[in-house]
XYZ file of C-alpha atoms in Angstrom:
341
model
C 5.556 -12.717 -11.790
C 2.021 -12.947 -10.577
C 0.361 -16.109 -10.627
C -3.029 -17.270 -10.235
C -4.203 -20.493 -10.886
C -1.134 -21.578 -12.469
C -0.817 -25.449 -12.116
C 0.186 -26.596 -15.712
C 2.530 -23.432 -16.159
C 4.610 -21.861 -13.546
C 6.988 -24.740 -13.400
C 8.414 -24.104 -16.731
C 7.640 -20.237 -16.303
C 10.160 -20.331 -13.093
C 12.494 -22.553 -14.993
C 13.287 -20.608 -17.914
C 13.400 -17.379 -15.472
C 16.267 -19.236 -13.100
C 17.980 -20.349 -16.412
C 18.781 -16.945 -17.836
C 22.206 -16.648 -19.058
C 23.240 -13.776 -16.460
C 26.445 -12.934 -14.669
C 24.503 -10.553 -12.674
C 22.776 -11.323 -9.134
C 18.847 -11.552 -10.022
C 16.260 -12.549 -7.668
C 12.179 -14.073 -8.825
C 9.444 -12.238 -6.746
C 6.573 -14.817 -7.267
C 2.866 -12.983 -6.190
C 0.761 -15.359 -5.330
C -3.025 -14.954 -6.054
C -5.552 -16.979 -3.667
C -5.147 -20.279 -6.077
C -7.166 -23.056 -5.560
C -5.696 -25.353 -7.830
C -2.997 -26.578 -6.099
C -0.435 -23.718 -7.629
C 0.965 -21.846 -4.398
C 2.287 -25.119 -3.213
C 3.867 -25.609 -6.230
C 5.266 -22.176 -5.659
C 6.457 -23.138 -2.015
C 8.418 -25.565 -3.462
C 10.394 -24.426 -5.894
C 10.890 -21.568 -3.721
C 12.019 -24.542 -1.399
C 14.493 -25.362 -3.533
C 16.296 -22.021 -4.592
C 16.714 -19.196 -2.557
C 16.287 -16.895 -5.522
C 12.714 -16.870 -5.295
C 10.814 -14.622 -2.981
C 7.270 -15.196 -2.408
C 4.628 -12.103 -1.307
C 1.027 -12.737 -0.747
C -1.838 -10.825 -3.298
C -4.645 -11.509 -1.912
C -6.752 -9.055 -3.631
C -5.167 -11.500 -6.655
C -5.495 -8.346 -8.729
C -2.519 -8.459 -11.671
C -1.581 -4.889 -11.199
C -1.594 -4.923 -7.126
C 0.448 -8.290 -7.212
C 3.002 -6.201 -9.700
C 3.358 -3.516 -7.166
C 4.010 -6.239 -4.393
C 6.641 -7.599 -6.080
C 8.159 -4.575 -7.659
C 8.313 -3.463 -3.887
C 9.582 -6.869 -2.907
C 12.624 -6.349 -5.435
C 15.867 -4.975 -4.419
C 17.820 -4.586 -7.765
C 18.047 -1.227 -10.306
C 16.037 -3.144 -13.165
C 12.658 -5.082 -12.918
C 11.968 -8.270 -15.742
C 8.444 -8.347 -16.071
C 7.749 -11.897 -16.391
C 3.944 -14.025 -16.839
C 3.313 -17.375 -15.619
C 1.716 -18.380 -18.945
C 5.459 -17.191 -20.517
C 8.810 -18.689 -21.198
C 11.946 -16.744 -21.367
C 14.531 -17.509 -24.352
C 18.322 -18.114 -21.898
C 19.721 -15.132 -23.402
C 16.645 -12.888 -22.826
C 17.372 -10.737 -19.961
C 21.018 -10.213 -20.871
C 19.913 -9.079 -24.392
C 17.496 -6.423 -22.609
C 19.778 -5.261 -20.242
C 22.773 -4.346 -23.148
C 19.626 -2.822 -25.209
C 18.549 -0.985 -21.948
C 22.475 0.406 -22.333
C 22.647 0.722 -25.674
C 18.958 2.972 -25.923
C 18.767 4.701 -22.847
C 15.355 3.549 -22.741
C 12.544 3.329 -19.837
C 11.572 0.136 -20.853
C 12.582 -2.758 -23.229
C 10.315 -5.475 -24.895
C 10.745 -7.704 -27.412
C 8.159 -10.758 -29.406
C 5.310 -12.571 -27.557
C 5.543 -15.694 -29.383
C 2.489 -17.434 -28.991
C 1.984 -21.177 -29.623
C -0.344 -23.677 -28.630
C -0.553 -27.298 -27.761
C -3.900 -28.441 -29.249
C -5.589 -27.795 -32.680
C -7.285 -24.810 -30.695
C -4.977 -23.133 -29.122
C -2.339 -23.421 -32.030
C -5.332 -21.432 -34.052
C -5.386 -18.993 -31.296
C -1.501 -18.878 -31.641
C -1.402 -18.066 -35.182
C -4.025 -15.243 -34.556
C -1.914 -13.729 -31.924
C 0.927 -13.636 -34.561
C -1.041 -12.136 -37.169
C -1.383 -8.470 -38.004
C -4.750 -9.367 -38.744
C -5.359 -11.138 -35.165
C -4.509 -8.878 -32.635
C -4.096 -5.862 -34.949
C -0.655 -4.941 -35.838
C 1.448 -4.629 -32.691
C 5.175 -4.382 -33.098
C 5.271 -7.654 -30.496
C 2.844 -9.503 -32.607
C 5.793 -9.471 -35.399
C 7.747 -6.702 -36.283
C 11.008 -7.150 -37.271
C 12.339 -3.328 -36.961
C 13.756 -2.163 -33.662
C 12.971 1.726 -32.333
C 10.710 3.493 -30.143
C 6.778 1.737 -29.069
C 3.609 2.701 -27.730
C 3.913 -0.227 -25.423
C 6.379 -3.094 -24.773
C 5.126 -6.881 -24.113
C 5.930 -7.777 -20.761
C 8.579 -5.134 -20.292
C 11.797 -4.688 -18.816
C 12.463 -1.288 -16.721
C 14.556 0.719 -15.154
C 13.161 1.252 -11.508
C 14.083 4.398 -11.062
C 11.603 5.027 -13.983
C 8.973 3.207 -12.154
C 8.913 4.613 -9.029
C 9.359 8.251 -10.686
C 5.794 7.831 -12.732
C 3.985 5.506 -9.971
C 4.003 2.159 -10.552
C 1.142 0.667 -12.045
C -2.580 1.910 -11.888
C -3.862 -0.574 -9.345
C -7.341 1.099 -10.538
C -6.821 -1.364 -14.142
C -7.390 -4.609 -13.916
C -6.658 -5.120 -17.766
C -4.256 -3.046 -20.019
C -2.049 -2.013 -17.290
C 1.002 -2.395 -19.353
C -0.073 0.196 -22.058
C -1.604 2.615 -19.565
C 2.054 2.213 -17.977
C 3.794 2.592 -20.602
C 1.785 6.163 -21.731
C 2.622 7.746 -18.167
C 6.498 6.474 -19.094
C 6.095 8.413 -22.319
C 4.689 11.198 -21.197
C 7.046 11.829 -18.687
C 9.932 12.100 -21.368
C 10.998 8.739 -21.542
C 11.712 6.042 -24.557
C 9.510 2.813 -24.337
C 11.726 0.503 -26.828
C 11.508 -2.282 -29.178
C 13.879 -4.955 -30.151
C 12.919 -8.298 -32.263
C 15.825 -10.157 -30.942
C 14.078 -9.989 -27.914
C 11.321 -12.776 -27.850
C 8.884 -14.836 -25.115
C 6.941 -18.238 -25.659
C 3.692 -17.262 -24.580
C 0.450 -20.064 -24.740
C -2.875 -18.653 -24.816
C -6.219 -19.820 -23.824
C -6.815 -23.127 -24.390
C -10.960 -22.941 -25.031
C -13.212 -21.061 -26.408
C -15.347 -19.902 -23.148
C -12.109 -18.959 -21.536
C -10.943 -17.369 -25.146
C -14.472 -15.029 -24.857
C -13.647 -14.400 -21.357
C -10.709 -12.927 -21.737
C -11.142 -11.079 -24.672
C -14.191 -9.699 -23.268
C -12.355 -8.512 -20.344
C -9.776 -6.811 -22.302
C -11.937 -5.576 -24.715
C -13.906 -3.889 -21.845
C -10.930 -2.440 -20.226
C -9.755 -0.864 -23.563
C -13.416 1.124 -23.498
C -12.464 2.350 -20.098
C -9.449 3.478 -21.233
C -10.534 4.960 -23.622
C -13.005 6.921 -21.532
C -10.154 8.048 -19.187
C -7.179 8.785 -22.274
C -9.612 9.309 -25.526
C -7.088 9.549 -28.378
C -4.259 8.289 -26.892
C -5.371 5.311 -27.521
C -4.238 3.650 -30.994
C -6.533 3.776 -34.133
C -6.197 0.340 -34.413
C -8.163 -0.769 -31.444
C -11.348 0.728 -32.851
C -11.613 -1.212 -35.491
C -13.081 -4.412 -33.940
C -15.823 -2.354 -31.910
C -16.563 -0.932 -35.834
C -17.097 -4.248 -36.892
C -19.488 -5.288 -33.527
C -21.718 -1.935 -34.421
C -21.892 -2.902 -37.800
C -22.964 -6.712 -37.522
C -26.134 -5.060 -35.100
C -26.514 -2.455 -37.362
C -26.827 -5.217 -39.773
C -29.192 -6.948 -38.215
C -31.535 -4.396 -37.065
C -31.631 -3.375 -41.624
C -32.086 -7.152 -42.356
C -34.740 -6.871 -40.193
C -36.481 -4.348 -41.341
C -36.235 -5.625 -45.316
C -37.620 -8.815 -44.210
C -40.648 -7.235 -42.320
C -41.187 -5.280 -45.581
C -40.594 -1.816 -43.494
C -37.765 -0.911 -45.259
C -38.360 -1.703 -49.089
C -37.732 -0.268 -52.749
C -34.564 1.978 -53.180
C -34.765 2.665 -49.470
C -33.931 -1.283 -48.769
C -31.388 -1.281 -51.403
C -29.255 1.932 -49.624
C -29.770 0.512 -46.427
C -28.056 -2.608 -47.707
C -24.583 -0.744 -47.729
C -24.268 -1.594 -44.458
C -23.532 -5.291 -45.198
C -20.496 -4.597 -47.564
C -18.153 -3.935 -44.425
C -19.292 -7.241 -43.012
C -18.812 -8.784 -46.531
C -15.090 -7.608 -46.619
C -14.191 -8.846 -43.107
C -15.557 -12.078 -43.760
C -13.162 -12.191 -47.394
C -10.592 -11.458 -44.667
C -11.184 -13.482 -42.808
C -11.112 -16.529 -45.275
C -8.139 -15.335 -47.071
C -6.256 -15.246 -44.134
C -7.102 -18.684 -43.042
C -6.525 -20.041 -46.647
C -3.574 -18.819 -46.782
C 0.154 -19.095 -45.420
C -1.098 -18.145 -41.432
C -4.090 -20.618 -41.639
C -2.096 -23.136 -40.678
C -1.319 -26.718 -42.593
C -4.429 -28.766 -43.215
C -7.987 -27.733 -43.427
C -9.272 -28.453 -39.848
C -6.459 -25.849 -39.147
C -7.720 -23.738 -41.410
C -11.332 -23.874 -40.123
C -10.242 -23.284 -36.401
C -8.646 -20.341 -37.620
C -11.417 -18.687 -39.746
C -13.470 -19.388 -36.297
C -10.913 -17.939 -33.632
C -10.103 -14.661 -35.694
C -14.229 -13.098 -35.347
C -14.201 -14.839 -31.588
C -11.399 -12.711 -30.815
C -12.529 -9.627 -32.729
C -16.069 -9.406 -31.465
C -15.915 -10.391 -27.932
C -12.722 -7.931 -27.995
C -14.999 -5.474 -29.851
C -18.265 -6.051 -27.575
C -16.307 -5.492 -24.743
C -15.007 -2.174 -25.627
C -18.348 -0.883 -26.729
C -19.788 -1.669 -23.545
C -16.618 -0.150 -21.611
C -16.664 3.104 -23.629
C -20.100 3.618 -23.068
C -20.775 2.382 -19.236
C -17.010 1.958 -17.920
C -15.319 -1.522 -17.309
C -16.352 -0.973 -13.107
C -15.000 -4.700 -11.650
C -14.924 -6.403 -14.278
C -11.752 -9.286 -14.862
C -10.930 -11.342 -16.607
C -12.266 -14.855 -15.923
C -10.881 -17.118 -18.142
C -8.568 -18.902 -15.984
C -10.991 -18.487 -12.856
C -14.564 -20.591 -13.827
C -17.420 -18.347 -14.493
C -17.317 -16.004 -11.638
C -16.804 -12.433 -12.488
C -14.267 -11.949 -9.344
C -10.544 -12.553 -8.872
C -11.078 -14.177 -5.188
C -12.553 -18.399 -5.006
């Protein structure tokens, strides 16, 4: 588990972790990012208090480096991703460990499971669980089991690990699927089973809900700049819908100043009509079943869903055309674009 910053979570994170229904010995390697918020204490006492939990030092508080730390840290066959901003069901590990057996697979995941405490964040919650949200994953809500491009989280056999690398301590975002691709290639099964699931709670604001998507977003451009089409048709559709709105505004523009006019105005207007349909999306998903209950749910969830999809979308435009260089994601860290206080 890496943690950074991690004061109102990694209590319950490290709880459900110790409480997993296993008969097997299992240890928690807790990396420890330079927190200023009172969280490594935290972490030096529940380590205090049960000698299952290892602590190593990240100072570089990089997600990826503090992965490899702890991976390295480890001294059993199969490594249990785990997140600070996660809870494990009891019967989680035990379930990936007999699907591990039953597959053969590299790696098992399962659900993320998002849900949220405030009116925000539950908004944010149901857009993680929608197809429409975060684009379709299989652990935003599939309910058939078999073979991924990636796995949420992850649980793998080392062997497998140390065979491809580790991760890419060169990604600061979208480690996991860059992982996972090296895993493929390499002849192995990445997995997915919907019994499997996590309780994961998202941002809970909308700066740090830009930041990270941002972030992401940008990371995504740089990997697609370093894999091209091995990346997912799917994640091109919000940086379609961020060249659009501009190219949008650069024709409404031009009608307005009278450049553009006649049957040249009207053609140019096509470009609109994608923006129209997103925005019928948009509304139809928040009026309906996923909006949530009353209509100040509703509204928070027609306003997450294009927060999410453009700053996701911005980023990777940026990213594919300049590179993602340091850029992290901030959200949990203040305004500073750097992982270190």
């Amino acid at each position: 588990m890496p943690v950074l910053n991690e004061k109102g979570h990694l209590r319950p994170a490290v709880e459900s972790v110790l409480a997993q229904d296993l008969t097997v010995p299992f240890e928690l390697v807790l990396a420890l990012g330079p927190s200023t918020d009172g969280t490594t204490e935290i972490a030096h006492e529940l380590a205090a208090a049960d000698d299952r939990i290892v602590l190593v030092d990240n100072p570089d508080a990089d997600i990826p480096m503090g992965l490899n730390r702890a991976i390295r840290a480890g001294t059993h066959p199969t490594v249990v991703r785990v997140d600070a901003h996660s809870e494990l069901e009891p019967a989680y590990t035990r379930r990936a460990l007999e699907t591990l057996e039953r597959t053969g697979a590299a790696n098992v995941g399962g659900l993320m499971r998002a849900e949220g405490r405030t009116p925000f964040q539950r908004a944010v919650a149901r857009a993680y669980n929608s197809p429409i949200g975060l684009g379709g994953g299989a652990y935003h809500g599939s309910s058939d089991e078999g073979e991924a491009e990636s796995a949420y989280l992850g649980v793998l056999r080392r062997a497998v690990l140390e065979e491809v690398g580790l991760f890419d301590e060169s990604i600061r975002r979208g480690e996991d699927w860059e992982l996972n691709l090296r895993i493929r290639r390499a002849g192995y099964a990445v997995w997915f089973d919907p019994e499997l699931s996590v309780t994961y709670w998202p941002r809970d604001s909308w700066p740090r809900l830009v930041r990270q998507f941002f972030a992401t977003g940008r990371w995504r451009g740089e990997l697609v700049r370093r894999f091209g089409r091995g990346n997912s048709l799917r994640f091109f559709a919000p940086p379609v819908l961020v060249l659009d709105a501009a190219l949008s505004v650069v024709v409404a523009l031009l009608q307005v100043t009278g450049v553009l006019t006649g049957v040249w105005a009207l053609a140019a207007s096509v470009v609109y009509v994608p923006l129209a349909a997103y925005a019928v999306l948009v509304l139809v998903v928040a009026a309906g079943p996923g909006g949530g209950r009353g209509w100040r749910d509703r509204v928070w969830t027609a306003a997450v869903l294009p927060t999410m999809h453009l700053a996701w979308g911005a980023g990777l435009v940026i990213g594919a055309a300049s590179g993602a260089h340091d850029t992290v994601d901030t959200s949990r860290l203040g305004s500073r674009n750097t992982p270190l206080p």
